[in-house]
Coordinates of C-alpha atoms in Angstrom, one line a residue:
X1 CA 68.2 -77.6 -275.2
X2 CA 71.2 -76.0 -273.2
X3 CA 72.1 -73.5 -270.5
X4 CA 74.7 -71.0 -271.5
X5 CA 75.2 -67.3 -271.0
X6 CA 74.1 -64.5 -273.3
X7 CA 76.4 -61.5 -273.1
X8 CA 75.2 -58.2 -274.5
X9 CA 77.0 -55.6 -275.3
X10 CA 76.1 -51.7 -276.0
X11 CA 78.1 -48.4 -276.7
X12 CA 79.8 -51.0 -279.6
X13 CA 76.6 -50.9 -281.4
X14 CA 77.4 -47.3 -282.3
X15 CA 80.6 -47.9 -284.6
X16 CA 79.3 -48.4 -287.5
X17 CA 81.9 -49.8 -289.9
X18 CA 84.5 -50.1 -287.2
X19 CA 82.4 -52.6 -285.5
X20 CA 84.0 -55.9 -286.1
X21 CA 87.1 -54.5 -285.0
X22 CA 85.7 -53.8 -281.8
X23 CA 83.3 -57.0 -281.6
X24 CA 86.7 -59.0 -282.0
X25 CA 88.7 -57.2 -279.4
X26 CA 85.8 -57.9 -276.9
X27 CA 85.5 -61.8 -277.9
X28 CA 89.1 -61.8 -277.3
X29 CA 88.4 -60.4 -273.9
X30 CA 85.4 -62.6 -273.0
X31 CA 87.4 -65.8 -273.8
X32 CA 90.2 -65.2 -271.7
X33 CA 87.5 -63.9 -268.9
X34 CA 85.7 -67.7 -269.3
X35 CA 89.1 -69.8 -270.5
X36 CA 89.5 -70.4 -266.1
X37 CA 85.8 -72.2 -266.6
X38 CA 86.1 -74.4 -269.5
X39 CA 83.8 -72.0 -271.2
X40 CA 83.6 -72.2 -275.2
X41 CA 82.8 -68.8 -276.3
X42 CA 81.5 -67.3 -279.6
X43 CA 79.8 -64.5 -281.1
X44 CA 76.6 -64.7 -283.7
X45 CA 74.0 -62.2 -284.3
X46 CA 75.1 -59.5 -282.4
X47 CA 75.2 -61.7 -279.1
X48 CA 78.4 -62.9 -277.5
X49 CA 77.6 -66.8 -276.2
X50 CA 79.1 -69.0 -273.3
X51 CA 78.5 -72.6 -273.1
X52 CA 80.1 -75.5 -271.5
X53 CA 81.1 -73.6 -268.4
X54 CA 82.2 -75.8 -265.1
X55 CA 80.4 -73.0 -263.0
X56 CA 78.2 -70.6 -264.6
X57 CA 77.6 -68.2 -261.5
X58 CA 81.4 -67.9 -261.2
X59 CA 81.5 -67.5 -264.9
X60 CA 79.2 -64.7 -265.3
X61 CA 80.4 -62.5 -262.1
X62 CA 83.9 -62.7 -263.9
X63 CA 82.6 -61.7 -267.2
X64 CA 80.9 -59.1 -265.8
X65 CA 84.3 -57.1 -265.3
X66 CA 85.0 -56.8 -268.7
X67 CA 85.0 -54.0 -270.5
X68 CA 82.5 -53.6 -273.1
X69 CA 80.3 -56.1 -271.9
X70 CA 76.5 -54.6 -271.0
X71 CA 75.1 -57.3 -269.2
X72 CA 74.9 -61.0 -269.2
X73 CA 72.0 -62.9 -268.9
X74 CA 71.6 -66.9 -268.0
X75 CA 69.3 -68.3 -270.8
X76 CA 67.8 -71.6 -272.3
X77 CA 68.7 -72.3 -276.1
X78 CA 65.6 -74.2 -277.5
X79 CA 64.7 -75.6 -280.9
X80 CA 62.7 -72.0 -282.2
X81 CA 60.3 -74.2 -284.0
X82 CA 59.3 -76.0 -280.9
X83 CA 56.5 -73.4 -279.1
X84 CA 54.9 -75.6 -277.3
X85 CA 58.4 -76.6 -275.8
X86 CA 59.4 -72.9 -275.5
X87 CA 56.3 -71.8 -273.5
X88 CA 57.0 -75.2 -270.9
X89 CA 60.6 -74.3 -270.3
X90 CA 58.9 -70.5 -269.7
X91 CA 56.6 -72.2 -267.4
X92 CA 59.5 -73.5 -265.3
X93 CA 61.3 -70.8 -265.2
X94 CA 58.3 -68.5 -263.8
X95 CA 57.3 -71.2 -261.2
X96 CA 58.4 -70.4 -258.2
X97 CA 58.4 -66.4 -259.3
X98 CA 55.8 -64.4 -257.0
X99 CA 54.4 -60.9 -258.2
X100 CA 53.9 -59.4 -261.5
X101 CA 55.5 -60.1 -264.6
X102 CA 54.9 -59.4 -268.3
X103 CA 56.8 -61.4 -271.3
X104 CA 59.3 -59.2 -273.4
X105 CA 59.7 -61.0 -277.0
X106 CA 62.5 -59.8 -279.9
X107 CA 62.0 -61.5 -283.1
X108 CA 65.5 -60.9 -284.8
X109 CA 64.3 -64.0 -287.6
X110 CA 61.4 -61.8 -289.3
X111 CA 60.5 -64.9 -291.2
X112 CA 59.7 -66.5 -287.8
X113 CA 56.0 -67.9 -288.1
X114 CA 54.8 -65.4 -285.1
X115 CA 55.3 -61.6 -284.1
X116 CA 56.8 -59.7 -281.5
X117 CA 53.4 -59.3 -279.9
X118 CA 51.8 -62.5 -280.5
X119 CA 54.4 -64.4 -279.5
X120 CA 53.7 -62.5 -276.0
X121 CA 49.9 -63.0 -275.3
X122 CA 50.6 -66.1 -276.1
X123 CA 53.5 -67.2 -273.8
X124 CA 51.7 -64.9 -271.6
X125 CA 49.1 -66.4 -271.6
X126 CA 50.5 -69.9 -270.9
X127 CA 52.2 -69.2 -268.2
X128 CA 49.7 -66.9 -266.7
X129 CA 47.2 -70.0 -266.6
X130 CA 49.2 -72.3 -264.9
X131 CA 50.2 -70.0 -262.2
X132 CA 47.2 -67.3 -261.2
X133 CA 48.0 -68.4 -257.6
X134 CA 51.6 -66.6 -257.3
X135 CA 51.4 -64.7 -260.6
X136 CA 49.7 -61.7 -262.0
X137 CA 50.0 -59.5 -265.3
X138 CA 51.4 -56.2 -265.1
X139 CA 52.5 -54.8 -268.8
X140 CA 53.5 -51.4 -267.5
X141 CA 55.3 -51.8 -264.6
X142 CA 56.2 -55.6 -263.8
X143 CA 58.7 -56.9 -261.2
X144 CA 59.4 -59.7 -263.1
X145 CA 60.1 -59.9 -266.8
X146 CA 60.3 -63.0 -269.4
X147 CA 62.5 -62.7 -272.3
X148 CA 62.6 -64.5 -275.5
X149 CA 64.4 -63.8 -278.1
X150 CA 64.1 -65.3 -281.8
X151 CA 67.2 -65.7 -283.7
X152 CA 68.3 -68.7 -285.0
X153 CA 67.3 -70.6 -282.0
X154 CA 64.7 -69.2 -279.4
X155 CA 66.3 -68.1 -276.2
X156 CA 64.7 -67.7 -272.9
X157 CA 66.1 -66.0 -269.8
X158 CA 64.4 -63.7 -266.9
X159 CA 67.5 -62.3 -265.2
X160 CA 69.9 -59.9 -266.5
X161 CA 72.8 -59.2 -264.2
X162 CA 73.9 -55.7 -265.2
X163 CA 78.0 -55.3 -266.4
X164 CA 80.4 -52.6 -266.2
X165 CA 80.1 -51.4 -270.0
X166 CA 82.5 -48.9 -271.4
X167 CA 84.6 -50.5 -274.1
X168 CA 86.8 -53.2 -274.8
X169 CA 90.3 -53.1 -273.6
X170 CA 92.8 -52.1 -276.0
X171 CA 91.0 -50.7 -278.5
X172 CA 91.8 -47.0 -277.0
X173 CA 95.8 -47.2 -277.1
X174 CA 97.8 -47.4 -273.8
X175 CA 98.8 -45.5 -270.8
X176 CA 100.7 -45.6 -268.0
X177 CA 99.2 -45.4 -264.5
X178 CA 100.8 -44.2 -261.7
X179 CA 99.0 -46.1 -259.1
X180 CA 100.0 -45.3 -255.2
X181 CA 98.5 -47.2 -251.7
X182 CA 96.0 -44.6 -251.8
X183 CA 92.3 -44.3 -252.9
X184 CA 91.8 -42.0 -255.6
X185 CA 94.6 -43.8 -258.4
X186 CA 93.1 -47.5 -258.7
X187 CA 89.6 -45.1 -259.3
X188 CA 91.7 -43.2 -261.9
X189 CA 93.1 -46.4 -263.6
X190 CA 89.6 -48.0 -263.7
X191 CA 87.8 -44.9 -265.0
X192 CA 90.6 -44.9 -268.4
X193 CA 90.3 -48.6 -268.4
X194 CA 86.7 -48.5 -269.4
X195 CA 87.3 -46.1 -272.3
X196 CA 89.0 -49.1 -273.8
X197 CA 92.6 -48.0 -272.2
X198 CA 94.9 -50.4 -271.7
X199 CA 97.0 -49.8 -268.0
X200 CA 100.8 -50.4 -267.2
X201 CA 101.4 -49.6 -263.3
X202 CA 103.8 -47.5 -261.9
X203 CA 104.5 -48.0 -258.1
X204 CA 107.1 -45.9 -256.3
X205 CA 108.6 -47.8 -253.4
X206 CA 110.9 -46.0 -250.8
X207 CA 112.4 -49.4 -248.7
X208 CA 112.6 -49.2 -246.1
X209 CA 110.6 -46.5 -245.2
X210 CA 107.9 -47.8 -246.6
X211 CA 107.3 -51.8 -245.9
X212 CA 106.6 -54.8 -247.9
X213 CA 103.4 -54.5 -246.6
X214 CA 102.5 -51.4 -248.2
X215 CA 104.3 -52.4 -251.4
X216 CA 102.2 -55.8 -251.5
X217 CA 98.7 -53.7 -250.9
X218 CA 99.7 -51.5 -253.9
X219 CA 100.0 -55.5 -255.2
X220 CA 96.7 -56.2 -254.4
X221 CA 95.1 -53.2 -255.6
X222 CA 96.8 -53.9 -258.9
X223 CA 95.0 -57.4 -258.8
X224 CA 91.7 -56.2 -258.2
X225 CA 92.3 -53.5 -261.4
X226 CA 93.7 -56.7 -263.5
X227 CA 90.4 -58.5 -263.3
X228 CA 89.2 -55.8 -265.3
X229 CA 91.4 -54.4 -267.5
X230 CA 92.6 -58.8 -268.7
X231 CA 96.2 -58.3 -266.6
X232 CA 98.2 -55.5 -265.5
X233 CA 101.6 -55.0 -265.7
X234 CA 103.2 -53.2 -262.5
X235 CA 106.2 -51.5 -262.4
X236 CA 107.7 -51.5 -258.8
X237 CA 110.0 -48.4 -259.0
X238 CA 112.6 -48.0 -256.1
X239 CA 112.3 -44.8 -254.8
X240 CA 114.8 -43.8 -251.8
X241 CA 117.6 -42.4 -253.2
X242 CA 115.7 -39.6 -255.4
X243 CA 113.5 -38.9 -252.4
X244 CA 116.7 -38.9 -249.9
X245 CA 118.5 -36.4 -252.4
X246 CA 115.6 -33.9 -252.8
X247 CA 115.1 -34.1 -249.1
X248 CA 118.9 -33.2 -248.5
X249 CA 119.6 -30.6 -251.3
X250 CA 116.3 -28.7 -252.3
X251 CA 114.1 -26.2 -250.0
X252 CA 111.8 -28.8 -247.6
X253 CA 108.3 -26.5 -248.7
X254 CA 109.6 -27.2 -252.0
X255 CA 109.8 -31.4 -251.4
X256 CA 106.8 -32.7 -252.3
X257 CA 106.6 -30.8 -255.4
X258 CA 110.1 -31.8 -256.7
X259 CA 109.2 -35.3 -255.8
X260 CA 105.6 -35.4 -258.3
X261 CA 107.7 -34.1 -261.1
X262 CA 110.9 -36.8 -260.6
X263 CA 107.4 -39.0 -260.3
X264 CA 105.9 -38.2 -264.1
X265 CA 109.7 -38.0 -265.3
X266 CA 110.4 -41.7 -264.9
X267 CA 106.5 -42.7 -265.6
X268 CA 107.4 -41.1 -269.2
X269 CA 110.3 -43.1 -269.3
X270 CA 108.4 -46.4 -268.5
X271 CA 105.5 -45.4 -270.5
X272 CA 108.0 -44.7 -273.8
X273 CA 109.7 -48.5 -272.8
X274 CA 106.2 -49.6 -273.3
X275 CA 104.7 -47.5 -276.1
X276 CA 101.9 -45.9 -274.0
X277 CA 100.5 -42.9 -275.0
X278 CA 99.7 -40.8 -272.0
X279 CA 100.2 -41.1 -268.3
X280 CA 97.2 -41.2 -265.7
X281 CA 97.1 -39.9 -262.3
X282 CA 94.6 -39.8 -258.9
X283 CA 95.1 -35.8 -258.6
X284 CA 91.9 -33.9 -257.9
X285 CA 91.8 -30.0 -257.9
X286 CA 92.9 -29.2 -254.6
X287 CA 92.9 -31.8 -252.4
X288 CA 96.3 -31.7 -251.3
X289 CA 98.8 -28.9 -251.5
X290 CA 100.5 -31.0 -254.4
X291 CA 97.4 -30.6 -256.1
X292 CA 96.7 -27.0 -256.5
X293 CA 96.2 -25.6 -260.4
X294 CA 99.9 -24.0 -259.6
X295 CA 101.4 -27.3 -258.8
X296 CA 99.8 -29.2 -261.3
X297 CA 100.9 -26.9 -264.3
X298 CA 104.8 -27.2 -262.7
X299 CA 104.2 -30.8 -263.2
X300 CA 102.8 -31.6 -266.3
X301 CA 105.7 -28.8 -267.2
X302 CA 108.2 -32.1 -267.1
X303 CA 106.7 -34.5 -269.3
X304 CA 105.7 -34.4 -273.2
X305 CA 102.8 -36.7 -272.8
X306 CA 99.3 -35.8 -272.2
X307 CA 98.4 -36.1 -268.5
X308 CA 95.0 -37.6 -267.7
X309 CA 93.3 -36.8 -264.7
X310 CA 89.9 -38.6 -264.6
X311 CA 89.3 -37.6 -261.2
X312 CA 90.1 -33.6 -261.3
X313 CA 86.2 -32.2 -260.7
X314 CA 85.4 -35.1 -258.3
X315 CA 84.8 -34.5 -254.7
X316 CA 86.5 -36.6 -251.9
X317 CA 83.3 -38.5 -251.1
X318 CA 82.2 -39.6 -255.0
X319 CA 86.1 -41.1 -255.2
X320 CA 85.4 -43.2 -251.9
X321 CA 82.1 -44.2 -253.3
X322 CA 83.4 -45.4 -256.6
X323 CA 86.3 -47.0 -255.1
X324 CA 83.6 -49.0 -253.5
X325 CA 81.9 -50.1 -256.1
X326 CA 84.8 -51.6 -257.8
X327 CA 86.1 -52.9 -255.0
X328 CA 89.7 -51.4 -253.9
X329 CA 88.4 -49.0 -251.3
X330 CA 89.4 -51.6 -248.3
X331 CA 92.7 -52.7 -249.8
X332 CA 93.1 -48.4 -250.2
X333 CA 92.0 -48.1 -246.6
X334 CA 95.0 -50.7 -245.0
X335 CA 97.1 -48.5 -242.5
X336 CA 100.4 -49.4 -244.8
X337 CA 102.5 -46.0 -245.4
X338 CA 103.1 -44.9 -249.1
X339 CA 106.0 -42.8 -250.8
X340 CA 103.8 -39.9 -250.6
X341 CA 103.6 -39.5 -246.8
X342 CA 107.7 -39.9 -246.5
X343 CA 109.7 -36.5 -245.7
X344 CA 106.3 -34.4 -246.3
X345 CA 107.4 -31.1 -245.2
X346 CA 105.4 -29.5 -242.7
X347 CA 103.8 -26.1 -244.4
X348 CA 104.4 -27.5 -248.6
X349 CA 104.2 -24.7 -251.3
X350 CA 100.8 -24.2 -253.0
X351 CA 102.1 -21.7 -255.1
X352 CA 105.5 -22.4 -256.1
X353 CA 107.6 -20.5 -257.9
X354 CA 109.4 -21.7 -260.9
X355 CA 112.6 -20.6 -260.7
X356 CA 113.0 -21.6 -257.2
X357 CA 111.7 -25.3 -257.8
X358 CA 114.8 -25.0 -261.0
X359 CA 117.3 -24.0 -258.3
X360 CA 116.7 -26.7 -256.1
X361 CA 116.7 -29.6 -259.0
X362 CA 120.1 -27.9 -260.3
X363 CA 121.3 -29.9 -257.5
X364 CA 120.4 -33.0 -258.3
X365 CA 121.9 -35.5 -261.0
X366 CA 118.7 -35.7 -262.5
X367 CA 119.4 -38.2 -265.8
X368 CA 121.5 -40.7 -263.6
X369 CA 118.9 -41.1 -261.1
X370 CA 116.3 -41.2 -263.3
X371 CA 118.3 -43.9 -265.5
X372 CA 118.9 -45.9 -262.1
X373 CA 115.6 -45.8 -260.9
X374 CA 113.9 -47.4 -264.3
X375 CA 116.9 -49.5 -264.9
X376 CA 116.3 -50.8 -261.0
X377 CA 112.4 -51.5 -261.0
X378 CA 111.2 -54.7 -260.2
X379 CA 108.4 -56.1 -263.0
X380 CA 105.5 -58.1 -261.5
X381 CA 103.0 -59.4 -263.9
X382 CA 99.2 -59.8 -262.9

């Protein structure tokens, strides 16, 4: 008998003969989730296990973040031929349980020398009778529920801490995300990531008008994505020059506009350095005056990639509310200034014309500050 962890997995049951490909990738991911723990990790009918762990709460809640995996579930390993020892270890595990429960068998080994259901009634049954005082039957709509599966050992658990899903990382290519202080782009980043997206950061950084403070919350949200996505590489792009020159040469309505598409230039140019596919962005339909269906067409206008915007349809309010369920929205809430709010002109165009927004970038020496700025950028590894 052991304790280890049973991690389930879901939307990877649907590849079909792609499959192992994908079960590998998320072993891979598993093992370096548990390597901090000791943990020994391996996968056998259609179950990824952790054993050996130094602390198995701390274990779980990490593995939990990855991608791919379902939920995890704390379990006994027993000898499956032992019954009697099976329905004790049950027994223990139910003892101090109040309410309803009902048992929930899977009999993977068809050979096995009971069924689904008799294997219930009979654990049922057992563990019922020792414990009528805090325990009752309810097959229908139980608060508690017993599991046992039957492969080639019997495993017993009566938890199951829900994961994030989605699919394992780096099985669907890589993109390049640019990620600002704010709250909507570490939502973006996650969103890709769970499709099995592998994320490089870009950061734009305008020293020193915007402080090492709000460069190391950028940072921080980064850390919180890397605990999903297995590590993050950010690239820490320094930003004051271009922002300087399009603030001195091109029409000030006209500013923030320029600024996105020198923004997706060099995020192609990092995301070609790291053979991404597709670059990734916060923008939402209208929420700023950067954002409008206008603006957004003049900016994807500069870059060959697609442009993924997982957050276009959302409202204000879902954004904040996933951002706190993964955890960046107070690190995205810190009162540190971004790139973003430097130089924002006062009344920015929401409709802007093309052949002004040309007029004002024929100023600019667009290749060499493009070149400096990638050449320049500080590479922090997560």
């Amino acid at each position: 008998m052991r304790k280890l962890l049973m991690v389930r997995y879901g939307e990877i049951y649907l590849k079909g003969l792609n499959r192992p490909y994908f079960l590998r990738a998320l072993v891979s991911r598993v093992k370096e989730a548990a390597k901090p723990f000791g943990g020994k990790v391996w996968l056998h009918d259609a179950r990824v296990f952790i054993s050996d762990v130094e602390d198995m709460e701390a274990c779980m809640d990490r593995v939990r973040k990855v991608f791919g995996v379902h939920s995890v579930c704390p379990a006994i390993e027993m000898e499956k031929d032992n019954f009697e020892g099976i329905c004790e270890q049950a027994n223990l595990m139910m003892k101090d349980v109040n309410g309803t429960f009902k048992v929930d068998a899977r009999r993977a080994d068809k050979h096995y020398f009971m069924d689904s259901p008799q294997i219930n009634r009979k654990l049922g049954e057992y563990v019922l009778m020792r414990n009528e005082d805090h325990l009752k039957v309810d097959v229908h709509h139980p608060e508690h529920l017993l599991s046992v599966e039957i492969r080639d050992q019997a495993y017993i658990y009566c938890k199951v801490y829900p994961a994030v899903g989605g699919m394992p990382v780096g099985t669907g290519g890589k993109a390049a995300l640019l990620l600002s202080g704010g709250i909507d782009s570490p939502v973006a980043g996650y969103m890709i990531a769970k499709r099995g997206v592998q994320l490089v950061a870009v950061h734009y950084h305008s020293f020193p008008y915007t402080s090492e403070f709000a460069k190391q919350k950028v940072l921080d949200l980064a850390k919180i994505l890397a605990e999903y996505c297995c590590g993050l590489k950010v690239y820490v792009v320094p930003f004051t020059e271009i922002q300087m020159e399009i603030h001195e040469k091109c029409p000030d309505d006209y500013t923030t506009l320029i600024m996105r598409r020198y923004m997706m230039r060099i995020a192609e140019e990092i995301a070609k350095k790291e053979e991404a596919l597709a670059l990734i962005t916060g923008e939402s339909v209208g929420q700023v005056a950067s954002q409008t269906m206008e603006a957004l067409a003049t900016t994807n206008e500069v870059v060959e990639m697609p442009v993924f915007r997982p957050l276009i349809g959302f409202d204000k309010i879902d954004i904040i509310e996933y951002a706190k369920k993964i955890g960046t929205y107070e690190t995205s809430s810190l009162p540190y200034e971004d790139c973003c709010t430097v130089f924002t002109p006062r009344h920015p165009a929401t409709k802007p014309k093309m052949q002004k927004i040309m007029e004002g970038e024929s100023k600019l020496d667009q290749e060499a500050l493009i070149a400096a700025a990638v050449e320049n950028a500080e590479i922090v590894e997560l």
